[in-house]
mmCIF file of C-alpha atoms and ligand atoms in Angstrom:
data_model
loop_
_atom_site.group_PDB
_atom_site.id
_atom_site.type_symbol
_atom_site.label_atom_id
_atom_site.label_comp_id
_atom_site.label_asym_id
_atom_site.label_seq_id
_atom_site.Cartn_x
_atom_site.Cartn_y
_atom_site.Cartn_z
ATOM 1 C CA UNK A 71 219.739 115.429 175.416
ATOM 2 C CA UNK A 72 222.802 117.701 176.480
ATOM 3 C CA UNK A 73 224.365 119.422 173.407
ATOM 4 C CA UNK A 74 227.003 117.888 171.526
ATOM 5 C CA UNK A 75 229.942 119.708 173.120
ATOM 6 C CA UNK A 76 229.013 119.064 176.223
ATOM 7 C CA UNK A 77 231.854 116.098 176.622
ATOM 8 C CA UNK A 78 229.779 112.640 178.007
ATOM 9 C CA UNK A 79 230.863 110.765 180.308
ATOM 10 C CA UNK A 80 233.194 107.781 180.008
ATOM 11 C CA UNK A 81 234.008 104.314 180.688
ATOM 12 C CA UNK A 82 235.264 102.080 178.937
ATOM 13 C CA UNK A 83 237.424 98.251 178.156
ATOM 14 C CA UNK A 84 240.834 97.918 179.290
ATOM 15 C CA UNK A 85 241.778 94.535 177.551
ATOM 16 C CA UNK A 86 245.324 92.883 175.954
ATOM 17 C CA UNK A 87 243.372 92.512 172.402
ATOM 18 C CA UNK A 88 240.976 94.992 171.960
ATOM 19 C CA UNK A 89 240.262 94.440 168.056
ATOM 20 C CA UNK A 90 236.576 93.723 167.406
ATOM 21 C CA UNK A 91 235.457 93.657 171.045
ATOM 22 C CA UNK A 92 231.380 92.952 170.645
ATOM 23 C CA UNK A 93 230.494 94.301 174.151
ATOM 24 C CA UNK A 94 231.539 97.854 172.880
ATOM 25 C CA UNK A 95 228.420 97.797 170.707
ATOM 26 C CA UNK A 96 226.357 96.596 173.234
ATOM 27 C CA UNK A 97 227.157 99.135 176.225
ATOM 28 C CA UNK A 98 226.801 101.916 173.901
ATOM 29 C CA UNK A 99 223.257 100.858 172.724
ATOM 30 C CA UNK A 100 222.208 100.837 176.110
ATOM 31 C CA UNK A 101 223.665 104.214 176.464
ATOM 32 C CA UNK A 102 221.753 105.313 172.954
ATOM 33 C CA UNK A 103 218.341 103.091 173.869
ATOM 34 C CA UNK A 104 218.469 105.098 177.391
ATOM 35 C CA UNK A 105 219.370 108.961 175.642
ATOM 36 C CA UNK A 106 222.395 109.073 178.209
ATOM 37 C CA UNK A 107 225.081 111.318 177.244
ATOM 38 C CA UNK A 108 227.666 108.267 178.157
ATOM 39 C CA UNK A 109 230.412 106.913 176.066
ATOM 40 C CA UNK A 110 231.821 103.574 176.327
ATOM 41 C CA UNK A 111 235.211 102.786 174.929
ATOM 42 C CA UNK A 112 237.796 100.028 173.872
ATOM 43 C CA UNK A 113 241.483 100.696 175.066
ATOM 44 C CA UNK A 114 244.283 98.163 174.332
ATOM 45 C CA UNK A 115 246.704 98.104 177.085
ATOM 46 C CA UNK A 116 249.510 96.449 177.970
ATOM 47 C CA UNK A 117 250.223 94.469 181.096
ATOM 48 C CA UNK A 118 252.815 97.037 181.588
ATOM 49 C CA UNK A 119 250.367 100.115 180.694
ATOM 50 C CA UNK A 120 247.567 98.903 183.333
ATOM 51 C CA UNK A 121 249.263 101.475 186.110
ATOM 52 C CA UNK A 122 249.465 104.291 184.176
ATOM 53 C CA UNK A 123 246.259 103.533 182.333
ATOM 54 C CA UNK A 124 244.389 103.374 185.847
ATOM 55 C CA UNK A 125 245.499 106.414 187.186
ATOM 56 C CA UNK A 126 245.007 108.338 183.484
ATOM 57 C CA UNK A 127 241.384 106.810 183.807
ATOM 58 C CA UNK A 128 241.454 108.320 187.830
ATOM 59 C CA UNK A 129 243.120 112.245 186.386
ATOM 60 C CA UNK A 130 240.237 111.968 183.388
ATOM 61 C CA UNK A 131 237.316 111.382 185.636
ATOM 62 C CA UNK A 132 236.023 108.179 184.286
ATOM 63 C CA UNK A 133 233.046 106.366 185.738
ATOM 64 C CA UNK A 134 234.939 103.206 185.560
ATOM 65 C CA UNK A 135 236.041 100.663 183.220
ATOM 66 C CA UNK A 136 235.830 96.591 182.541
ATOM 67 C CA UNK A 137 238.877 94.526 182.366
ATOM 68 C CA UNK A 138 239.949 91.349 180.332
ATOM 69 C CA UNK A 139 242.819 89.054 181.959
ATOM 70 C CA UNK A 140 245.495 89.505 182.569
ATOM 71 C CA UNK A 141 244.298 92.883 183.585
ATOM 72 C CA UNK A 142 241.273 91.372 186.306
ATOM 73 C CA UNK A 143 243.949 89.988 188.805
ATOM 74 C CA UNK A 144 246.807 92.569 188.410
ATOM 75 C CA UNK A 145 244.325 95.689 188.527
ATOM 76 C CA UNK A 146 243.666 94.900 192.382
ATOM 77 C CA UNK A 147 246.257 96.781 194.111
ATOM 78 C CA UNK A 148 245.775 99.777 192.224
ATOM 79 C CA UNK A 149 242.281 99.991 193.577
ATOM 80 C CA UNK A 150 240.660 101.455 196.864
ATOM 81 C CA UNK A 151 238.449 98.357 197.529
ATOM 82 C CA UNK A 152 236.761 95.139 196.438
ATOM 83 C CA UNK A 153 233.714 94.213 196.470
ATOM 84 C CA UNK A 154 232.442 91.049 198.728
ATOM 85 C CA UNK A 155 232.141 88.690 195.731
ATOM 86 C CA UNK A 156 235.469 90.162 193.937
ATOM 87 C CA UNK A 157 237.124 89.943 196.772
ATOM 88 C CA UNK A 158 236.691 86.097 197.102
ATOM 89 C CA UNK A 159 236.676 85.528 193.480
ATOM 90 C CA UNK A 160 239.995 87.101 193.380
ATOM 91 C CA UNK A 161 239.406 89.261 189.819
ATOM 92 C CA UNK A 162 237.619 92.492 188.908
ATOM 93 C CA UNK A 163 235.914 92.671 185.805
ATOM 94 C CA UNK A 164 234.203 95.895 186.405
ATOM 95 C CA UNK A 165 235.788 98.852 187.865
ATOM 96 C CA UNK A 166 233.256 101.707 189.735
ATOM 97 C CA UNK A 167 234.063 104.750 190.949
ATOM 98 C CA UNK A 168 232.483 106.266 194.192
ATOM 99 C CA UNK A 169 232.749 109.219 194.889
ATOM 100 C CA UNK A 170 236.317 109.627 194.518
ATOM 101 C CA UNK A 171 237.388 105.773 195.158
ATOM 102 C CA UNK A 172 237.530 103.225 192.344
ATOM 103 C CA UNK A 173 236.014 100.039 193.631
ATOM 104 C CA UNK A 174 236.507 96.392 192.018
ATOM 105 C CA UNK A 175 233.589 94.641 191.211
ATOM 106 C CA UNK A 176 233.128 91.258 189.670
ATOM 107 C CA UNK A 177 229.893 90.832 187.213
ATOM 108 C CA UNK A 178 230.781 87.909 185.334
ATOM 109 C CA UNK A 179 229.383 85.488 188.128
ATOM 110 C CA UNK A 180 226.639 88.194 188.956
ATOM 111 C CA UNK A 181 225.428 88.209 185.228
ATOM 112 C CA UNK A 182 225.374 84.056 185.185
ATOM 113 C CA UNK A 183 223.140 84.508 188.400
ATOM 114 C CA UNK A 184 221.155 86.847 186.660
ATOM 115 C CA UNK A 185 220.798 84.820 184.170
ATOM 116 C CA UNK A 186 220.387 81.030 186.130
ATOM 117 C CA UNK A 187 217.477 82.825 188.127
ATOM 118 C CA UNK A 188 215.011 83.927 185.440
ATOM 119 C CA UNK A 189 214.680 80.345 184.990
ATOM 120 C CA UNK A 190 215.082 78.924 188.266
ATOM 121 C CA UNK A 191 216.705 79.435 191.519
ATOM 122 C CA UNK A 192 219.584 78.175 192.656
ATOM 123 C CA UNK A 193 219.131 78.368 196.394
ATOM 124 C CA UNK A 194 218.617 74.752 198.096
ATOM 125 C CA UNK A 195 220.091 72.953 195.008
ATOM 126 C CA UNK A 196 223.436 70.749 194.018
ATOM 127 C CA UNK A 197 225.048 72.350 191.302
ATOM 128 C CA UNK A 198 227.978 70.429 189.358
ATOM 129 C CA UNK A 199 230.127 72.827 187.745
ATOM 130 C CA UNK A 200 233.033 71.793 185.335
ATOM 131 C CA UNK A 201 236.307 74.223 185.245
ATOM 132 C CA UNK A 202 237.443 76.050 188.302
ATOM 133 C CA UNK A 203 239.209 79.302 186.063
ATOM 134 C CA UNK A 204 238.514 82.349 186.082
ATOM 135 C CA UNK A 205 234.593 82.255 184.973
ATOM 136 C CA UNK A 206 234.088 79.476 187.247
ATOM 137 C CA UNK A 207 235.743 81.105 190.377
ATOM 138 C CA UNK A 208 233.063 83.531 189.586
ATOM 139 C CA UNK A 209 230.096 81.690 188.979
ATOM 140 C CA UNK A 210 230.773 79.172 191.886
ATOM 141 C CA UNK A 211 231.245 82.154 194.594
ATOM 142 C CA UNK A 212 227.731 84.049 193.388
ATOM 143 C CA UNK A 213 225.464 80.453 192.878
ATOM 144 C CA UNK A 214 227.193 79.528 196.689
ATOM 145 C CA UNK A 215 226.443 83.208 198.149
ATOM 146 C CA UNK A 216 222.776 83.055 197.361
ATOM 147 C CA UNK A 217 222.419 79.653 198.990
ATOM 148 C CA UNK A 218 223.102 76.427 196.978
ATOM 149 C CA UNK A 219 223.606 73.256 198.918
ATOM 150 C CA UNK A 220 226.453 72.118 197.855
ATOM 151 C CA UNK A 221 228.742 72.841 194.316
ATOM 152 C CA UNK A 222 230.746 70.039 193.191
ATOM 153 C CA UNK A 223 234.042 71.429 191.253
ATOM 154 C CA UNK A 224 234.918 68.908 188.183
ATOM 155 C CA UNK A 225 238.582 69.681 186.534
ATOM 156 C CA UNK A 226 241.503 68.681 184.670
ATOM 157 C CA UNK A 227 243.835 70.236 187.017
ATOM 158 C CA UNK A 228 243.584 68.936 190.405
ATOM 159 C CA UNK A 229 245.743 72.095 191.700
ATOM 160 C CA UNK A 230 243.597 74.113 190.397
ATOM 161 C CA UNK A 231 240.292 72.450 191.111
ATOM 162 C CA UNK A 232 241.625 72.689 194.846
ATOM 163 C CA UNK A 233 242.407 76.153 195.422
ATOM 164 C CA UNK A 234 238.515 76.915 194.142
ATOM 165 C CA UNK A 235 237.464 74.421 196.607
ATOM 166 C CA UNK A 236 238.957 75.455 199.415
ATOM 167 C CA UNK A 237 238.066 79.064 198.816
ATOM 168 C CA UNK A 238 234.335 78.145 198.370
ATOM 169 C CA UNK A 239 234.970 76.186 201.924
ATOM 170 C CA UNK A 240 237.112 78.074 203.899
ATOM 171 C CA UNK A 241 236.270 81.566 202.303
ATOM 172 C CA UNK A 242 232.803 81.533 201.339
ATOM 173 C CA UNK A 243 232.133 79.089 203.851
ATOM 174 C CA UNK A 244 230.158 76.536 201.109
ATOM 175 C CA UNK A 245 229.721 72.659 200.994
ATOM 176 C CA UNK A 246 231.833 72.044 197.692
ATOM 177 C CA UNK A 247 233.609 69.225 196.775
ATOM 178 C CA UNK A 248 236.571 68.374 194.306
ATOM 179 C CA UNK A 249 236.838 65.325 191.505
ATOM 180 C CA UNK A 250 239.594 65.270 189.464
ATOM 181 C CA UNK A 251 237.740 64.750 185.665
ATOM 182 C CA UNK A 252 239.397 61.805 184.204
ATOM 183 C CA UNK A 253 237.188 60.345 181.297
ATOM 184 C CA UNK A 254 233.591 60.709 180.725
ATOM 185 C CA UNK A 255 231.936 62.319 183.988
ATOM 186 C CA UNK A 256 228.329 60.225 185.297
ATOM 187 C CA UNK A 257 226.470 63.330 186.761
ATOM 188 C CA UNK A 258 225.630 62.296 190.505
ATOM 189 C CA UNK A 259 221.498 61.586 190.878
ATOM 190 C CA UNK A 260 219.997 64.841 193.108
ATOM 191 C CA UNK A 261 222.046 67.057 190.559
ATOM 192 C CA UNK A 262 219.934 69.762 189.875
ATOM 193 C CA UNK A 263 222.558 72.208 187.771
ATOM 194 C CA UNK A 264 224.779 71.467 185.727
ATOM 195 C CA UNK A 265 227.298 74.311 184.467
ATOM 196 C CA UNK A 266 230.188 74.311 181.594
ATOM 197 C CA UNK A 267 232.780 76.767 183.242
ATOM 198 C CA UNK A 268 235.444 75.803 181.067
ATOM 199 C CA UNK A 269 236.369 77.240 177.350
ATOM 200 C CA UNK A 270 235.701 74.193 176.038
ATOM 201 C CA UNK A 271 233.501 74.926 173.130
ATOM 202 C CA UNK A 272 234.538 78.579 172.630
ATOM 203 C CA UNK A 273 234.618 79.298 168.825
ATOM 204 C CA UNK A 274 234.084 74.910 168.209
ATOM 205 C CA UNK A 275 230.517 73.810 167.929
ATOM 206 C CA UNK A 276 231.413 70.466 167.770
ATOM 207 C CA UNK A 277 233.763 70.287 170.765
ATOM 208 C CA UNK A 278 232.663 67.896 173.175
ATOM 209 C CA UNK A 279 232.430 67.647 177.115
ATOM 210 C CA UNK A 280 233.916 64.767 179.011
ATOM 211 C CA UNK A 281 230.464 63.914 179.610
ATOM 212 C CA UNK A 282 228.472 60.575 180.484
ATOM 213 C CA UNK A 283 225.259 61.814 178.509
ATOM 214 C CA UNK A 284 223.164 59.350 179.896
ATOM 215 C CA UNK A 285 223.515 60.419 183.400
ATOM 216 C CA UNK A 286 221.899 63.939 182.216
ATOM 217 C CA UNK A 287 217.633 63.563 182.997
ATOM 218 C CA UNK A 288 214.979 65.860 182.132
ATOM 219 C CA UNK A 289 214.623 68.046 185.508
ATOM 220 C CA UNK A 290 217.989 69.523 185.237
ATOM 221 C CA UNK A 291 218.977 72.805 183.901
ATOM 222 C CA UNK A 292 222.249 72.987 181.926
ATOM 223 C CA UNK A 293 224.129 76.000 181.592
ATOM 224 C CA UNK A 294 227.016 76.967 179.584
ATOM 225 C CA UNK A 295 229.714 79.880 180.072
ATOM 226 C CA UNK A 296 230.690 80.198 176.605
ATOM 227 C CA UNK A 297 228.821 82.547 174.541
ATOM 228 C CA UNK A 298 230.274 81.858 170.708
ATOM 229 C CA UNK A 299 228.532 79.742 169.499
ATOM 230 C CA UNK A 300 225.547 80.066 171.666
ATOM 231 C CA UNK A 301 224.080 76.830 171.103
ATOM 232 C CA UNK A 302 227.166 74.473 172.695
ATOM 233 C CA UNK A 303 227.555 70.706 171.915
ATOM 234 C CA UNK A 304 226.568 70.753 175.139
ATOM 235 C CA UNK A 305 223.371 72.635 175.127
ATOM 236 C CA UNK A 306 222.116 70.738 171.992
ATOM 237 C CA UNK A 307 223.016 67.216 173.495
ATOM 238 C CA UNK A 308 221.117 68.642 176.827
ATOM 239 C CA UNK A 309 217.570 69.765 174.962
ATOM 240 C CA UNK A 310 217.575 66.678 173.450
ATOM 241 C CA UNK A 311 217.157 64.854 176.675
ATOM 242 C CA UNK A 312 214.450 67.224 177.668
ATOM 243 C CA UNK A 313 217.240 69.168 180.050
ATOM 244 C CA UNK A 314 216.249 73.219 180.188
ATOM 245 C CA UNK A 315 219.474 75.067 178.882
ATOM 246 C CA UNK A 316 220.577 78.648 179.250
ATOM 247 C CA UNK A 317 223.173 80.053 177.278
ATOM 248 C CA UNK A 318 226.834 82.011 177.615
ATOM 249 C CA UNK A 319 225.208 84.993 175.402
ATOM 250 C CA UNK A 320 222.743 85.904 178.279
ATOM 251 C CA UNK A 321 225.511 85.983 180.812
ATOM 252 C CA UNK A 322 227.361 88.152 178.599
ATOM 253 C CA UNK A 323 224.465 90.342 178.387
ATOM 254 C CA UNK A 324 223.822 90.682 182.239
ATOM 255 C CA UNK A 325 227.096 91.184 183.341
ATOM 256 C CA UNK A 326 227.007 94.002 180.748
ATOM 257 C CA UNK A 327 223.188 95.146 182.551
ATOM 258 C CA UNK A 328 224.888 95.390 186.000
ATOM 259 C CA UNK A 329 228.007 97.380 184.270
ATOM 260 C CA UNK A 330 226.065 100.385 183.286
ATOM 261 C CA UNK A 331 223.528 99.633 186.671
ATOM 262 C CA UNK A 332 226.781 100.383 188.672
ATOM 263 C CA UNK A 333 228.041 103.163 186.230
ATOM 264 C CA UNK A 334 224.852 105.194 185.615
ATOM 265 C CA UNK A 335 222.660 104.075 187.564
ATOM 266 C CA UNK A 336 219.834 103.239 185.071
ATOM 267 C CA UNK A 337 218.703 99.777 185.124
ATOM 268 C CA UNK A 338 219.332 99.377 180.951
ATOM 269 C CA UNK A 339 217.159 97.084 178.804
ATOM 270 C CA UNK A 340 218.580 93.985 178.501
ATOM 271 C CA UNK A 341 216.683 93.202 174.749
ATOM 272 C CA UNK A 342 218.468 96.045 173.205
ATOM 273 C CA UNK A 343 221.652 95.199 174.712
ATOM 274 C CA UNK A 344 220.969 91.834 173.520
ATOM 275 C CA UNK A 345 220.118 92.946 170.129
ATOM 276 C CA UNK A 346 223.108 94.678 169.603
ATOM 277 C CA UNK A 347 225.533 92.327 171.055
ATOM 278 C CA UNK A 348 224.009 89.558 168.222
ATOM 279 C CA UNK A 349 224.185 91.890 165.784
ATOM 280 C CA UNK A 350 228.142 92.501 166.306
ATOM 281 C CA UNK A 351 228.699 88.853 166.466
ATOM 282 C CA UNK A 352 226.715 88.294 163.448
ATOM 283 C CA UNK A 353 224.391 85.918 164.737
HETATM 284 P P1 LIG B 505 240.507 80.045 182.263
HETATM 285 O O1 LIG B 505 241.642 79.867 181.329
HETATM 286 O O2 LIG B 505 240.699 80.814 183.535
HETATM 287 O O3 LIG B 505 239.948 78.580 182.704
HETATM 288 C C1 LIG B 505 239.706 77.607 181.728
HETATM 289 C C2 LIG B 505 239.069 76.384 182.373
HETATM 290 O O4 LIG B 505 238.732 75.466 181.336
HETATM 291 C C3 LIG B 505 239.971 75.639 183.339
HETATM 292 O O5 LIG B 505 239.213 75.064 184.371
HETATM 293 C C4 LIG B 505 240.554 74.538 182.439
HETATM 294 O O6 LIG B 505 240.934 73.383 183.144
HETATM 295 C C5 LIG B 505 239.367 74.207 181.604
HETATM 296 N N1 LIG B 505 239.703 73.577 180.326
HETATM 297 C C6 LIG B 505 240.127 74.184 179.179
HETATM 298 N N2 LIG B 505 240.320 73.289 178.202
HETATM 299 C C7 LIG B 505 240.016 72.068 178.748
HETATM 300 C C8 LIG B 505 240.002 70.735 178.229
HETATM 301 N N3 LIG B 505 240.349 70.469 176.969
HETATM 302 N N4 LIG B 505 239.622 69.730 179.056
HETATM 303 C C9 LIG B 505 239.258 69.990 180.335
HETATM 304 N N5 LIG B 505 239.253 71.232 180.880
HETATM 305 C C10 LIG B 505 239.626 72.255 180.095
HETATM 306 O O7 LIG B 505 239.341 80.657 181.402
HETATM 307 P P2 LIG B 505 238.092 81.525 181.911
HETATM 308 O O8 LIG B 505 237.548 80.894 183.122
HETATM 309 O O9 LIG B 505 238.452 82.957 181.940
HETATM 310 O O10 LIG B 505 237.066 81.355 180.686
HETATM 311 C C11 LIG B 505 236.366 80.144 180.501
HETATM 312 C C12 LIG B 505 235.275 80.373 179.479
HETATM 313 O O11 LIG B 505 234.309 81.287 180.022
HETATM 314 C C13 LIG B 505 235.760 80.999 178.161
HETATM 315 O O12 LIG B 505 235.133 80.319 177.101
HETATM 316 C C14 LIG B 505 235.231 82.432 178.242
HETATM 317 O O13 LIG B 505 234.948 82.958 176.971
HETATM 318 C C15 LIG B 505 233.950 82.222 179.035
HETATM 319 N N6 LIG B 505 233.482 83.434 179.702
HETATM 320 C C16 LIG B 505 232.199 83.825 179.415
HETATM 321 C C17 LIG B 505 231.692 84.956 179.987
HETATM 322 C C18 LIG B 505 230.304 85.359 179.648
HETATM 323 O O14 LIG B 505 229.916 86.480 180.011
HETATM 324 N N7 LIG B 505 229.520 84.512 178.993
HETATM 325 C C19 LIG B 505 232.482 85.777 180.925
HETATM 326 C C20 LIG B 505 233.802 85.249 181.192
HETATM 327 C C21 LIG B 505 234.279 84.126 180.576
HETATM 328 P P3 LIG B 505 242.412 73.255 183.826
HETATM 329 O O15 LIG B 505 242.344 74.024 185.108
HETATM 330 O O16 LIG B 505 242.565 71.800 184.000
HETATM 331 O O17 LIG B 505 243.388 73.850 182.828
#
């Protein structure tokens, strides 16, 4: 280990609330479980501070820095590039520098993939996917980029819904398909994924899914976005028709993994990261 004063290097969170951000703990355990002389810190910034924070972040030499929203969209033009998947996702959650450029990356979707593949692989198979936000912009343009057949986009807001399905088309150049969700959704037979993109069931175990339950069978995986609690309404009504679930918390984790990948270049262990994410949460 370098000695104390030797100052580490930095990255860190630029998010609206900082307060009680869990991820903190986790990217510095990585740091710790690794012995790298890194630092990883929480900054709350204004939508009005992001210029001035990105360019004191530039002056101080960091190694880059996540984002919440508002921050992932309006970061972009202060940046020297995208990445391919940010670019089409339209966000950066994970800022890199190179050399002397800071490049916009997106993990979120990457860490879902991560995720999604240590249990099986999405290439070949339909995926139904409800929300088309932020997370779901993500996860959509990753799943479609390593070869799903087709992603149907299920949400409230038809607008909304569109503009994802058209960039997944036109953009990514991805079968995908819009229905509006009106009322309890009947999962198409030849699903093979089916993903909870929305915040519905963020901080509500009980919150329920528009969801024909029936129309969910045994050989499908069903994967969830949200991370608190870990074990959605969803997830439980899933294992209980023999469905194999993955959860919001391992997502969280990888996109994390591929954060100090870019950053340090050490590929971190993902059970200490995990470890120290539950423990913050209190799970
Ligand atoms: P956005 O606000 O961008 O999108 C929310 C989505 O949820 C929209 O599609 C919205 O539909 C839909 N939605 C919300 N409430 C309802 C409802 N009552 N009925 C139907 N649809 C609804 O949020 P994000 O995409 O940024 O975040 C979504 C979730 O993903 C959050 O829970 C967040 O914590 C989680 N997340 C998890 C990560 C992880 O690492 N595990 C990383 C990033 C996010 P509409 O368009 O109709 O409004």
């Amino acid at each position: 280990m370098p000695s104390p004063d030797f100052l580490p290097s930095l990255v860190g969170s630029l998010s609206v609330g900082a307060a009680g951000n869990p991820t903190v703990a986790m990217v510095e355990a990585a740091f710790r479980h690794h012995g790298l002389h890194w630092r990883y810190v929480n900054m709350e910034v204004p939508p009005a501070g992001l210029a001035d924070a990105v360019r004191g972040a530039r002056a101080m030499g960091f190694g880059g820095f996540n984002l919440s929203m508002p921050h992932k969209v309006a970061v972009i033009p202060l940046l020297d590039g995208l990445g391919e998947s940010a670019a089409l996702i339209g966000a950066v959650n994970c800022v890199v520098r190179r050399g002397e450029q800071l490049i916009g990356e997106n993990t979120d979707g990457k860490g879902f993939l991560k995720s999604l593949q240590a249990i099986c692989d999405p290439r070949g198979k339909n995926i139904v996917m409800f929300g088309a936000g932020g997370a779901a912009r993500a996860v959509a343009v990753e799943v479609g980029l390593v070869g799903a057949k087709r992603i149907t986009v299920v949400n409230r807001s038809e607008p909304r819904g569109r503009e994802l399905v058209d960039t997944l088309r036109h953009k990514a150049k991805l079968a995908a398909d819009l229905v509006v969700w009106r009322g309890d959704y009947a999962l198409p037979a030849g699903t093979d994924i089916v993903i909870n993109a929305t915040s519905i069931g963020l901080y509500d175990a009980e919150a329920r899914i528009e969801l024909n339950l029936d129309s969910l069978k045994p050989n499908m995986v069903v994967a969830d976005v949200v991370f608190s609690p870990p074990q959605t309404r969803l997830l439980r009504d899933a294992a209980a028709r023999g469905c194999r679930t993955l959860d919001g918390l391992g997502m969280l984790v990888n996109q994390g993994v591929i954060g100090v990948q870019y950053w340090t270049g050490v590929n971190p262990d993902p059970a200490a990261m995990r470890r120290a994410l539950e423990e913050a949460m209190g799970i």
